[in-house]
Amino acid sequence: MALGAGLLGAVSGFLGSFAVLRRQSLLGDALSHAALPGIALAFLITGGKATVPILIGAAVTGWVGTLVVRLIVRRSRVPYDAALGLVLSVFFGLGLVLLTVIQKRPDAAQAGLETYLFGQAAALLRADVIVMAVVATVVLLVLMLAWKEMKVLTFDRAYGESLGLPMGRLDGLVTALLVVTIVLGLQTVGVVLMSAMIVAPGAAARQWTRSLGSMVTVAAGIGVAAGVSGAVLSSLFPRLPTGPTIVLILSALVAVSLLMAPGRGLVWRRLQLGRLRGRPRQEPVLMHLHALSLQHPDDPEHGHEVSVLRTMSPPDTDVDAALTALAERGLAASDSKGLWAPTEMGRREAQRTLERLDRGDKR
Amino acid sequence: MNPELEILLIAVVTSVACALPGVFLILRRLALVSDAITHAILPGIVVAFFLTGSLTSPLLVVAAAATGVLSVVLIEAIHRTRLVAEDAATGLVFPAFFSLGVVLVTRWAGKVHLDTDSVLLGELAFAPFDRFIVGGADLGPVALWMMSGILLLNLALIVVFSKELKLATLDPALAAVLGFSPVVLHYLLMTSVSVTAVGAFSAAGSILVVALMIAPPAAAYLLVENFKPMLLLSAALGALGAVGGYGLARWLDVSIAGSMAVVCGLIFAAAFTFGPERGLVSQFRRRSAQRVEFGARLLAVHLLHHEGTSREGVECAVSNLDVHLGWSESVVGKAVAFSLARGLTIEKGPVLRLTEAGRRFAEDLTAGVA
């Protein structure tokens, strides 16, 4: 059963990465809520808790939910977020109505349905785990076979269309896979929290890496770690629901990633800012030196007083420190009389900066 | 008052109280904030419930609403780091809050009257059991008093800050330039949403509050063009959803909150389909009317082109038009009927000819075309 949660984590990591990058994070939320009436309907129709019909029911209404969202956005001025919220809550309400219908039935074998709200990894059967493994393999296969296309779809759909790639069909396929993943997750994590399962691994992985391939891999790893540890913890302690436990572990991983990830993390950024702040601003001083040397075309290394540079620079610039730093980098030099001039290297560097500014490059 | 009337009243008041801030959520593209807040208040409710032992104490409302606002602050803070997009930030924060709440409830509150189902799903049918009793006098259900108070607060907010809210919603940049702080207004609104969500959750459950906040205003958004009518209509549709939902629930003996959400969804679906200006049906009608009008224009130009030529008898015979224009017979029929009705053409035997007005009409259309 920890295996099932782990597999689920892996698949959500794979697909969630794309959802996060494509700003569809909340689609999963709407989808998982929209699955509830399907679960209840399947139960009403088949009269039992057999896994397969229930999953099919959930997938069907989840899919209908995404279609309704798309229809509302295309055919009215109601914005996307409102359409999502609308579908999510109304479908959930419908599911709730159906659940109360089920509760009134005399056979009352409905106890199992409540686990779909918050999930229970312990309720997973061997067959469920096998289904999950199959889905995970399919997702992995699709990703490997259509890797380039997925990449184009994620980052530049219009370009993909111009190449004649079937972007629309691929989009449909990805949404379908997402629906299947969410439906599978309903048993483990539950309707309410499945969206976190989709968003969190991708969002956390994004902080650690800059390439899609490694992001997807890291996301899957994070999903597995959270899934397995959440399932194990919730089976060790009594009355610790599986879904929320997994989500809390995921949230902790996300928090750590946002804070600590090298390059992007907040702590890292703070450190870097501190380092930059400690250093004197050298660029303006170098540019001034260069401007002065341009006044002497025949003698570019004509020396200038520090006081001149001080006058030219903004009042809070530590000109002496900047000059020392520039000298250390070999960009400027002073002569015996304490007069400063840019070196050949310094002039080239300044010229490059000027060209960059000309191009409007803000770096 | 009998319990049924009390339940109905609570439903209506809750629904209207939710619809009012909902208008601003829709217009400000913040609809999913309601989803986030209704989930995020759970840990606040649980902790305050442990402390006060009551689901309707004012402290609980304050604590839980504070949690809701805190979640919004956190979402915005995470979004501002630009490490993740806004939708992802929302999708990260509220499940975390909600999970915390669920874990707290299931681990430590199992024995008391607070379980995950009631928080998530709500049960209006039990609301009348909690009475508001002052000095031995029974003044009605606590939930009714609480929701009425919240409704009044929301009304007061909208009336007092109507100008500011309107401006900050429709043109935030101008509002900022004129010196109204959009940030303060934003948080006032978020506080109002949180307080409303806390008040409503025991009656409607956290997810159905979302339906009450989004569906009536979204329907009103499709029906009217101005701010004030939208507010009034949202409130009215909210009340209608509450009454209809209650009726449906009584009829089928199902969850009241669930059927309120369903009826609100149906109201939206009706506005979406049959709205006089923006509904699907009128969109379809308008498009087919335009198609007919366009057909009549082309027809007039066609007639002008062949007028007085030797082939006029062939090209302009009504029975041949479908072949020469390459249209289906029904399209030709509609276009011909349209042009006849407008007095642009008359039938001369088998041939369709332009009237004086029709000639001018066609010449205007071709003016400037070599």
XYZ file of C-alpha atoms in Angstrom:
733
model
C 0.000 0.000 0.000
C 2.964 2.290 0.531
C 3.944 1.094 -2.919
C 0.629 2.339 -4.284
C 1.088 5.754 -2.681
C 4.616 5.882 -4.029
C 3.509 5.048 -7.555
C 0.821 7.683 -7.306
C 3.443 10.192 -6.179
C 5.619 9.321 -9.169
C 2.832 9.728 -11.723
C 1.587 12.974 -10.173
C 5.150 14.221 -10.188
C 5.519 13.511 -13.890
C 2.252 15.078 -14.976
C 2.133 17.737 -12.278
C 5.373 19.234 -13.583
C 3.669 20.004 -16.863
C 0.540 21.292 -15.149
C 2.621 23.658 -13.024
C 4.638 24.924 -15.986
C 1.499 25.426 -18.050
C -0.266 27.281 -15.231
C -2.956 24.665 -14.984
C -2.301 23.945 -11.337
C -5.891 24.438 -10.298
C -7.354 22.335 -13.068
C -6.513 19.314 -10.935
C -8.502 20.792 -8.089
C -11.592 21.262 -10.236
C -11.151 17.856 -11.797
C -10.895 15.963 -8.560
C -13.982 17.641 -7.118
C -15.879 17.019 -10.328
C -15.113 13.303 -9.956
C -17.282 12.972 -6.849
C -20.678 12.770 -8.596
C -19.172 10.138 -10.910
C -18.138 8.022 -7.950
C -21.601 8.281 -6.446
C -23.339 7.639 -9.767
C -21.256 4.549 -10.446
C -22.157 3.274 -7.013
C -25.847 3.947 -7.611
C -25.810 2.220 -10.972
C -23.746 -0.837 -10.108
C -24.914 -1.010 -6.520
C -21.463 -1.952 -5.284
C -18.067 -0.643 -4.464
C -16.216 -2.420 -7.245
C -13.171 -0.323 -8.012
C -13.267 -0.264 -11.783
C -16.795 1.105 -12.367
C -16.213 3.719 -9.692
C -12.973 4.839 -11.302
C -14.666 4.981 -14.696
C -17.517 7.033 -13.256
C -15.066 9.403 -11.613
C -13.091 9.767 -14.825
C -16.211 10.478 -16.857
C -17.562 13.271 -14.670
C -14.063 14.658 -14.150
C -13.660 14.812 -17.897
C -17.104 16.380 -18.338
C -16.058 18.960 -15.749
C -13.056 20.046 -17.823
C -15.252 20.242 -20.919
C -17.754 22.437 -19.107
C -14.956 24.738 -17.923
C -13.710 25.024 -21.488
C -17.226 25.659 -22.818
C -17.911 28.404 -20.268
C -14.629 30.150 -20.984
C -15.082 29.975 -24.749
C -18.716 30.954 -24.908
C -19.067 33.615 -22.236
C -17.136 36.375 -20.564
C -16.919 34.486 -17.292
C -13.171 34.245 -16.588
C -11.286 30.963 -16.321
C -10.863 31.039 -12.565
C -14.554 31.640 -11.953
C -15.444 28.841 -14.369
C -13.124 26.489 -12.463
C -14.606 27.457 -9.121
C -18.115 27.104 -10.465
C -17.593 23.635 -11.887
C -15.683 22.498 -8.827
C -18.305 23.534 -6.318
C -21.438 22.712 -8.285
C -20.215 19.264 -9.290
C -19.169 18.639 -5.723
C -22.614 19.728 -4.565
C -24.169 17.299 -7.002
C -21.899 14.561 -5.669
C -23.008 15.414 -2.174
C -26.674 15.183 -3.137
C -26.022 11.768 -4.679
C -24.112 10.643 -1.585
C -27.082 11.501 0.608
C -29.278 9.527 -1.773
C -26.961 6.559 -1.304
C -26.965 6.934 2.453
C -30.700 6.446 2.538
C -30.517 3.144 0.745
C -31.146 0.157 2.991
C -28.088 -1.795 1.842
C -25.938 1.024 3.274
C -22.693 -0.482 2.086
C -21.592 3.063 1.465
C -19.043 3.282 4.261
C -16.320 2.833 1.679
C -17.391 5.862 -0.307
C -16.458 8.267 2.443
C -12.826 7.259 2.082
C -12.911 8.955 -1.303
C -13.206 12.304 0.442
C -9.949 12.077 2.361
C -8.403 8.908 1.094
C -7.119 5.873 2.868
C -4.076 4.090 1.592
C -4.939 1.105 3.761
C -8.035 0.575 1.634
C -5.883 -0.050 -1.426
C -6.100 -3.548 -2.778
C -3.443 -5.421 -4.679
C -5.484 -4.910 -7.850
C -5.499 -1.135 -7.325
C -1.730 -1.100 -7.026
C -1.432 -3.072 -10.255
C -3.720 -0.584 -12.026
C -1.536 2.214 -10.743
C 1.607 0.510 -11.947
C 0.069 0.121 -15.393
C -0.935 3.777 -15.530
C 2.499 4.839 -14.334
C 4.087 2.804 -17.116
C 1.759 4.285 -19.730
C 2.486 7.819 -18.546
C 6.205 7.150 -18.608
C 5.976 5.645 -22.085
C 3.992 8.587 -23.440
C 6.478 11.005 -21.935
C 9.425 9.154 -23.457
C 7.871 8.719 -26.886
C 6.520 12.244 -27.156
C 9.177 14.025 -25.125
C 10.028 16.657 -27.731
C 6.388 17.305 -28.482
C 5.552 17.619 -24.791
C 8.344 20.118 -24.406
C 7.049 22.212 -27.293
C 3.492 21.972 -25.998
C 4.610 23.195 -22.598
C 6.766 26.119 -23.609
C 5.664 27.288 -27.052
C 2.453 25.797 -28.260
C 2.077 28.185 -31.202
C 5.498 27.131 -32.471
C 4.483 23.492 -32.213
C 1.346 24.203 -34.200
C 3.366 25.992 -36.867
C 5.491 22.870 -37.193
C 2.339 20.879 -37.857
C 2.600 18.892 -34.638
C -0.753 17.646 -33.306
C -0.768 20.002 -30.322
C -4.511 19.771 -29.790
C -4.481 15.993 -29.649
C -1.453 15.945 -27.386
C -3.143 18.436 -25.072
C -6.151 16.143 -24.948
C -3.929 13.177 -24.200
C -2.158 14.971 -21.359
C -5.487 16.056 -19.874
C -6.776 12.500 -20.177
C -3.701 11.150 -18.393
C -4.175 13.805 -15.725
C -7.785 12.738 -15.270
C -6.729 9.102 -14.894
C -4.018 10.006 -12.397
C -6.367 12.111 -10.321
C -8.999 9.414 -10.332
C -6.430 6.878 -9.171
C -5.321 9.263 -6.460
C -8.816 9.711 -5.106
C -8.612 6.461 -3.171
C -5.293 7.277 -1.593
C -5.384 11.011 -1.039
C -9.033 11.861 -1.484
C -11.042 14.311 -3.542
C -10.173 17.382 -1.566
C -6.414 17.070 -1.482
C -5.595 15.468 -4.802
C -4.862 18.887 -6.272
C -1.908 19.314 -3.912
C -0.535 16.013 -5.136
C -0.469 17.471 -8.655
C 0.929 20.898 -7.841
C 3.378 20.374 -5.023
C 5.968 17.970 -6.511
C 6.286 20.057 -9.667
C 6.490 23.353 -7.807
C 9.143 21.985 -5.438
C 11.182 20.381 -8.215
C 11.133 23.578 -10.250
C 13.257 25.268 -7.583
C 16.106 22.788 -7.847
C 16.584 22.568 -11.570
C 16.509 24.497 -14.792
C 15.769 21.777 -17.298
C 12.504 20.018 -17.976
C 14.006 16.537 -17.892
C 15.537 16.875 -14.479
C 12.500 18.745 -13.203
C 10.210 15.878 -14.116
C 12.587 13.385 -12.541
C 13.010 15.345 -9.328
C 9.241 15.904 -9.129
C 8.616 12.183 -9.447
C 11.224 11.550 -6.740
C 9.570 14.042 -4.416
C 6.169 12.514 -5.140
C 7.435 9.034 -4.315
C 9.129 10.168 -1.118
C 6.021 11.984 0.119
C 3.675 9.203 -0.943
C 5.633 6.423 0.720
C 6.447 8.288 3.919
C 2.900 9.599 4.253
C 1.387 6.174 3.803
C 3.813 4.603 6.283
C 3.296 7.342 8.898
C -0.464 7.156 8.666
C -0.391 3.394 9.141
C 1.938 3.695 12.138
C -0.150 6.200 14.059
C -3.820 5.613 14.758
C -6.253 8.133 13.346
C -3.784 9.866 11.090
C -5.533 10.188 7.709
C -3.351 9.315 4.737
C -4.187 12.128 2.343
C -3.582 15.044 4.688
C -0.389 13.412 5.960
C 1.013 13.090 2.449
C 0.016 16.667 1.675
C 1.635 17.992 4.843
C 4.884 16.184 3.995
C 4.703 17.566 0.465
C 4.085 21.061 1.800
C 7.118 20.773 4.046
C 9.206 19.680 1.040
C 7.895 22.639 -0.953
C 8.697 25.045 1.870
C 12.238 23.699 2.111
C 12.624 23.985 -1.648
C 11.360 27.555 -1.778
C 13.724 28.538 1.008
C 16.830 26.487 0.398
C 17.107 25.572 -3.260
C 20.461 26.741 -4.607
C 20.162 29.507 -7.162
C 16.480 30.301 -6.624
C 15.718 29.681 -2.966
C 14.951 32.643 -0.736
C 17.794 32.008 1.703
C 20.198 31.605 -1.165
C 18.966 34.836 -2.734
C 19.385 36.672 0.550
C 22.949 35.422 0.852
C 23.742 36.512 -2.662
C 22.196 39.930 -2.134
C 24.337 40.308 0.971
C 27.438 39.450 -0.981
C 26.590 41.941 -3.688
C 25.740 44.617 -1.158
C 29.105 44.174 0.516
C 30.872 44.898 -2.729
C 31.316 48.474 -3.922
C 29.517 49.379 -7.104
C 32.341 49.310 -9.619
C 30.570 49.592 -12.921
C 29.655 53.313 -12.815
C 33.173 54.254 -11.797
C 34.650 52.198 -14.617
C 32.256 53.829 -17.064
C 33.300 57.267 -15.888
C 36.977 56.382 -16.250
C 36.233 55.191 -19.750
C 34.314 58.372 -20.590
C 37.250 60.449 -19.352
C 39.764 58.439 -21.338
C 37.705 58.949 -24.498
C 38.467 62.658 -24.077
C 42.118 61.822 -24.762
C 42.075 59.775 -27.968
C 45.850 59.989 -28.358
C 46.599 59.055 -24.755
C 43.823 56.769 -23.481
C 45.716 56.113 -20.253
C 45.869 59.768 -19.295
C 45.493 59.901 -15.504
C 42.625 61.597 -13.638
C 42.179 62.824 -10.085
C 40.074 60.750 -7.728
C 38.156 63.909 -6.865
C 36.983 64.224 -10.470
C 35.570 60.725 -10.350
C 33.967 61.464 -7.019
C 32.213 64.487 -8.510
C 30.935 62.438 -11.399
C 29.616 59.537 -9.313
C 26.374 59.470 -7.325
C 26.932 60.674 -3.758
C 26.620 57.267 -2.113
C 29.295 55.617 -4.251
C 32.429 54.539 -2.437
C 34.781 55.656 -5.201
C 38.024 54.657 -3.444
C 36.808 51.159 -2.710
C 35.510 50.795 -6.250
C 38.863 51.900 -7.679
C 40.726 49.437 -5.486
C 38.420 46.658 -6.606
C 38.802 47.644 -10.249
C 42.570 47.675 -9.846
C 42.426 44.191 -8.355
C 40.507 42.990 -11.382
C 43.085 44.654 -13.644
C 40.522 47.001 -15.145
C 42.032 50.248 -13.847
C 45.450 51.412 -12.677
C 46.899 54.419 -10.903
C 50.252 56.016 -11.618
C 52.857 57.280 -9.178
C 51.034 60.598 -8.712
C 47.816 58.806 -7.667
C 46.077 59.608 -10.956
C 43.710 56.925 -12.288
C 43.129 55.583 -15.797
C 41.411 52.530 -17.273
C 43.658 49.750 -18.538
C 43.265 48.349 -22.008
C 41.168 45.534 -20.531
C 39.043 48.044 -18.602
C 38.335 50.040 -21.751
C 37.261 46.906 -23.574
C 35.003 45.922 -20.692
C 33.416 49.385 -20.624
C 32.913 49.308 -24.384
C 31.151 45.971 -24.070
C 28.846 47.404 -21.420
C 28.021 50.348 -23.672
C 27.172 48.047 -26.557
C 24.997 45.972 -24.324
C 23.096 49.070 -23.201
C 22.711 50.105 -26.825
C 21.048 46.832 -27.609
C 18.659 47.552 -24.779
C 19.871 44.441 -23.024
C 19.160 44.749 -19.346
C 20.955 41.492 -18.616
C -40.966 30.116 14.168
C -41.042 26.534 13.054
C -37.717 24.829 12.301
C -38.361 24.524 8.581
C -38.913 28.226 8.152
C -35.812 28.840 10.251
C -33.719 26.603 8.026
C -35.045 28.335 4.940
C -34.280 31.742 6.423
C -30.758 30.694 7.361
C -30.244 29.353 3.849
C -31.419 32.577 2.222
C -29.418 34.846 4.514
C -26.291 32.710 4.061
C -26.702 32.679 0.327
C -27.161 36.441 0.038
C -24.272 37.091 2.417
C -22.052 34.949 0.182
C -23.233 36.426 -3.105
C -22.341 40.023 -2.204
C -18.560 39.619 -1.779
C -18.737 37.082 -4.594
C -19.487 39.875 -7.063
C -16.143 41.463 -6.322
C -14.348 38.134 -6.473
C -15.668 37.514 -9.981
C -14.923 41.002 -11.243
C -11.449 41.027 -9.710
C -10.546 37.587 -11.084
C -10.244 36.284 -7.534
C -12.899 33.583 -7.728
C -10.557 30.845 -6.596
C -9.548 32.821 -3.548
C -12.925 31.798 -2.162
C -11.924 28.177 -2.681
C -8.607 28.790 -0.954
C -10.129 30.683 1.968
C -12.929 28.236 2.625
C -10.352 25.453 2.915
C -7.783 27.464 4.796
C -10.107 28.495 7.623
C -10.312 24.904 8.833
C -7.267 24.904 11.160
C -8.456 28.227 12.617
C -11.879 26.757 13.266
C -10.405 23.654 14.872
C -8.004 25.468 17.164
C -10.605 28.029 18.189
C -13.073 25.220 18.764
C -10.641 23.500 21.122
C -10.265 26.736 23.032
C -13.899 27.831 23.185
C -15.777 24.568 22.861
C -18.408 26.215 20.691
C -18.833 26.430 16.952
C -20.646 29.744 17.061
C -18.558 31.790 19.446
C -17.370 35.172 18.124
C -13.789 34.233 18.992
C -14.032 31.305 16.599
C -15.223 33.574 13.831
C -12.348 35.969 14.429
C -9.692 33.267 14.721
C -10.864 31.351 11.698
C -11.281 34.475 9.580
C -7.750 35.471 10.571
C -6.510 32.113 9.294
C -8.303 32.746 6.022
C -6.699 36.158 5.582
C -3.346 34.659 6.607
C -3.638 32.126 3.797
C -4.249 34.924 1.304
C -1.223 36.796 2.627
C 0.854 33.645 2.322
C -0.334 32.957 -1.240
C 0.571 36.490 -2.228
C 3.932 36.322 -0.455
C 4.822 33.087 -2.254
C 3.655 34.504 -5.541
C 5.713 37.654 -4.985
C 8.921 35.651 -4.681
C 8.236 34.785 -8.312
C 9.405 31.259 -7.638
C 6.011 29.859 -8.575
C 3.043 31.165 -10.561
C -0.005 32.471 -8.727
C -2.225 29.489 -9.455
C 0.449 27.135 -8.165
C 0.872 29.288 -5.051
C -2.857 28.985 -4.388
C -2.730 25.261 -5.068
C 0.120 24.875 -2.594
C -1.167 26.929 0.314
C -4.749 25.915 0.863
C -4.279 22.122 0.768
C -1.542 22.545 3.365
C -3.826 24.547 5.668
C -6.682 22.189 5.049
C -4.578 19.085 5.714
C -3.401 20.578 8.955
C -7.004 21.145 9.940
C -8.060 17.627 8.983
C -5.184 16.068 10.907
C -6.015 18.169 13.962
C -9.669 17.178 13.781
C -9.165 13.481 13.268
C -6.415 13.100 15.827
C -7.637 15.169 18.693
C -11.238 16.047 18.221
C -12.695 12.676 17.399
C -14.847 12.603 20.496
C -16.346 16.074 20.307
C -18.975 17.459 18.016
C -16.753 18.429 15.126
C -15.891 16.043 12.381
C -14.459 16.422 8.942
C -17.734 15.688 7.253
C -19.584 18.487 8.960
C -16.798 20.926 8.168
C -16.512 19.876 4.563
C -20.132 19.242 3.765
C -22.135 21.175 6.318
C -25.592 20.254 7.474
C -28.193 22.937 7.526
C -30.809 20.626 8.961
C -29.139 20.750 12.391
C -28.793 24.517 12.518
C -32.065 25.205 14.396
C -30.961 23.023 17.343
C -28.452 25.598 18.482
C -30.624 28.305 20.048
C -29.725 31.857 20.915
C -31.079 32.266 24.415
C -30.810 35.525 26.326
C -32.134 35.621 29.871
C -34.244 32.558 29.255
C -35.891 33.981 26.136
C -35.455 31.984 22.980
C -34.510 34.419 20.219
C -34.110 31.890 17.418
C -31.217 29.852 16.071
C -27.708 31.157 16.664
C -26.785 30.504 13.034
C -29.514 32.860 11.843
C -28.284 35.649 14.100
C -24.701 35.088 13.103
C -25.363 35.009 9.367
C -27.626 38.055 9.588
C -24.857 39.907 11.391
C -22.373 38.892 8.704
C -24.809 39.890 5.971
C -25.179 43.313 7.597
C -21.395 43.646 7.833
C -21.014 42.829 4.141
C -23.783 45.247 3.232
C -22.185 47.955 5.347
C -18.835 47.342 3.687
C -20.345 47.655 0.236
C -22.457 50.711 1.052
C -19.708 52.583 2.870
C -16.974 51.792 0.372
C -19.133 51.503 -2.730
C -17.253 54.165 -4.665
C -13.851 52.916 -3.588
C -14.636 49.255 -4.221
C -16.083 50.019 -7.616
C -13.076 52.037 -8.669
C -10.524 49.627 -7.239
C -12.296 46.735 -8.942
C -12.761 48.230 -12.363
C -9.646 50.407 -12.574
C -7.094 49.600 -9.866
C -4.445 51.857 -11.376
C -6.723 54.897 -11.332
C -7.802 54.045 -7.800
C -4.189 54.002 -6.687
C -3.460 57.292 -8.442
C -6.457 58.942 -6.785
C -5.117 57.869 -3.422
C -7.412 54.999 -2.487
C -5.267 52.198 -1.281
C -6.119 49.108 -3.346
C -4.219 47.035 -0.816
C -6.390 48.117 2.096
C -9.542 47.530 0.068
C -8.225 44.166 -1.060
C -7.697 43.025 2.487
C -11.034 44.433 3.608
C -12.620 42.298 0.919
C -10.549 39.262 1.878
C -11.583 39.734 5.491
C -15.188 39.921 4.438
C -14.845 36.739 2.384
C -13.153 34.962 5.293
C -15.736 36.037 7.856
C -18.545 35.042 5.522
C -16.936 31.683 4.828
C -16.524 30.986 8.547
C -20.093 31.955 9.267
C -21.424 29.931 6.393
C -19.338 26.795 6.734
C -21.402 25.224 9.500
C -24.500 25.707 7.411
C -23.155 25.112 3.949
C -19.814 23.367 4.353
C -16.576 24.732 3.044
C -16.846 23.664 -0.577
C -20.427 24.725 -1.075
C -19.641 28.208 0.167
C -17.623 28.420 -3.033
C -20.724 27.635 -5.080
C -22.727 30.294 -3.239
C -19.967 32.853 -3.730
C -19.314 32.189 -7.406
C -22.443 30.883 -9.128
C -24.998 33.673 -8.461
C -22.572 36.531 -9.261
C -21.281 34.693 -12.344
C -24.866 34.293 -13.555
C -25.587 37.961 -12.844
C -22.399 38.877 -14.706
C -23.895 37.326 -17.824
C -27.210 39.119 -17.444
C -26.497 42.742 -16.569
C -23.925 45.353 -17.451
C -23.658 47.596 -14.426
C -22.291 47.328 -10.972
C -25.352 47.999 -8.862
C -27.725 45.782 -10.861
C -25.123 43.040 -10.694
C -24.990 43.277 -6.903
C -28.769 43.285 -6.578
C -29.271 40.505 -9.083
C -26.554 38.367 -7.480
C -28.267 38.694 -4.124
C -31.624 37.866 -5.689
C -30.253 34.851 -7.575
C -28.487 33.719 -4.403
C -31.776 33.870 -2.516
C -33.512 32.045 -5.360
C -30.817 29.347 -5.259
C -31.322 28.970 -1.517
C -35.097 28.664 -1.771
C -34.919 26.366 -4.786
C -32.196 24.258 -3.201
C -34.168 23.931 0.002
C -37.240 22.908 -1.948
C -35.276 20.354 -3.930
C -33.719 18.954 -0.785
C -37.099 18.612 0.914
C -38.604 17.024 -2.154
C -35.876 14.429 -2.672
C -34.836 14.237 0.988
C -31.165 14.915 0.225
C -28.423 17.230 1.503
C -29.681 20.827 1.670
C -26.264 22.354 1.078
C -25.621 20.088 -1.878
C -28.903 20.895 -3.537
C -28.377 24.623 -2.957
C -25.111 24.303 -4.862
C -26.807 22.320 -7.604
C -29.637 24.824 -7.976
C -27.118 27.699 -8.061
C -25.309 25.804 -10.791
C -28.573 25.364 -12.684
C -29.263 29.098 -12.366
C -25.886 29.780 -13.885
C -26.514 27.238 -16.623
C -29.825 28.940 -17.412
C -28.168 32.368 -17.599
C -25.379 30.882 -19.696
C -27.812 29.288 -22.129
C -30.750 31.685 -22.264
C -29.236 35.022 -21.219
C -30.884 37.699 -23.380
C -27.656 39.279 -24.595
C -24.857 36.837 -23.913
C -26.589 33.481 -23.684
C -25.733 30.613 -25.994
C -29.140 30.769 -27.674
C -29.001 34.465 -28.415
C -25.378 34.105 -29.562
C -26.590 31.467 -31.977
C -29.555 33.569 -33.111
C -27.402 36.625 -33.614
C -24.906 34.645 -35.624
C -27.551 33.139 -37.891
C -29.216 36.545 -38.310
C -25.851 37.951 -39.321
C -25.377 35.081 -41.714
C -28.743 35.829 -43.377
C -28.023 39.543 -43.544
C -24.634 38.873 -45.078
C -26.290 36.534 -47.557
C -28.764 39.258 -48.543
C -25.865 41.644 -49.127
C -24.058 39.223 -51.392
C -27.310 38.491 -53.137
C -27.883 42.200 -53.815
C -24.358 42.547 -55.206
C -24.890 39.470 -57.371
C -28.105 40.913 -58.774
C -26.468 44.276 -59.423
C -23.595 42.579 -61.217
C -25.865 40.783 -63.664
C -28.501 43.520 -63.965
C -29.325 44.256 -67.566
C -26.932 41.636 -68.905
C -27.981 38.965 -71.320
C -27.534 36.259 -68.707
C -29.764 37.960 -66.165
C -32.607 35.561 -66.838
C -30.357 32.633 -65.955
C -28.163 34.087 -63.231
C -30.918 35.818 -61.333
C -33.691 33.246 -61.558
C -34.668 32.353 -58.010
C -34.520 28.677 -58.851
C -30.919 28.959 -60.092
C -29.526 31.149 -57.316
C -28.286 28.228 -55.243
C -26.096 27.037 -58.105
C -24.742 30.448 -59.043
C -24.019 31.591 -55.531
C -22.804 28.170 -54.416
C -25.105 28.141 -51.365
C -27.515 25.594 -50.057
C -31.170 26.096 -50.929
C -32.171 26.933 -47.381
C -29.555 29.708 -47.134
C -30.698 31.116 -50.459
C -34.308 30.933 -49.326
C -33.562 32.845 -46.132
C -31.497 35.473 -47.923
C -34.184 35.965 -50.580
C -36.913 36.206 -47.963
C -34.835 38.720 -46.002
C -34.202 40.906 -49.049
C -37.860 40.731 -50.111
C -39.012 41.676 -46.629
C -36.633 44.629 -46.536
C -37.877 45.817 -49.914
C -34.464 45.364 -51.500
C -35.712 43.012 -54.198
C -38.927 42.082 -55.954
C -39.825 38.935 -57.828
C -40.556 39.449 -61.522
C -41.771 36.078 -62.684
C -38.962 33.588 -62.171
C -36.335 36.345 -61.900
C -35.357 38.282 -58.796
C -34.689 41.977 -59.464
C -33.358 44.788 -57.367
C -35.683 47.573 -56.313
C -34.479 51.173 -56.390
C -33.540 50.907 -52.721
C -31.851 47.557 -53.356
C -29.768 49.039 -56.163
C -28.564 51.861 -53.938
C -27.847 49.327 -51.193
C -25.752 47.171 -53.544
C -23.982 50.186 -55.054
C -23.055 51.395 -51.568
C -21.610 47.977 -50.833
C -19.528 47.914 -53.991
C -18.498 51.580 -53.787
C -14.736 51.792 -53.729
C -14.386 48.297 -55.139
C -12.964 48.453 -58.635
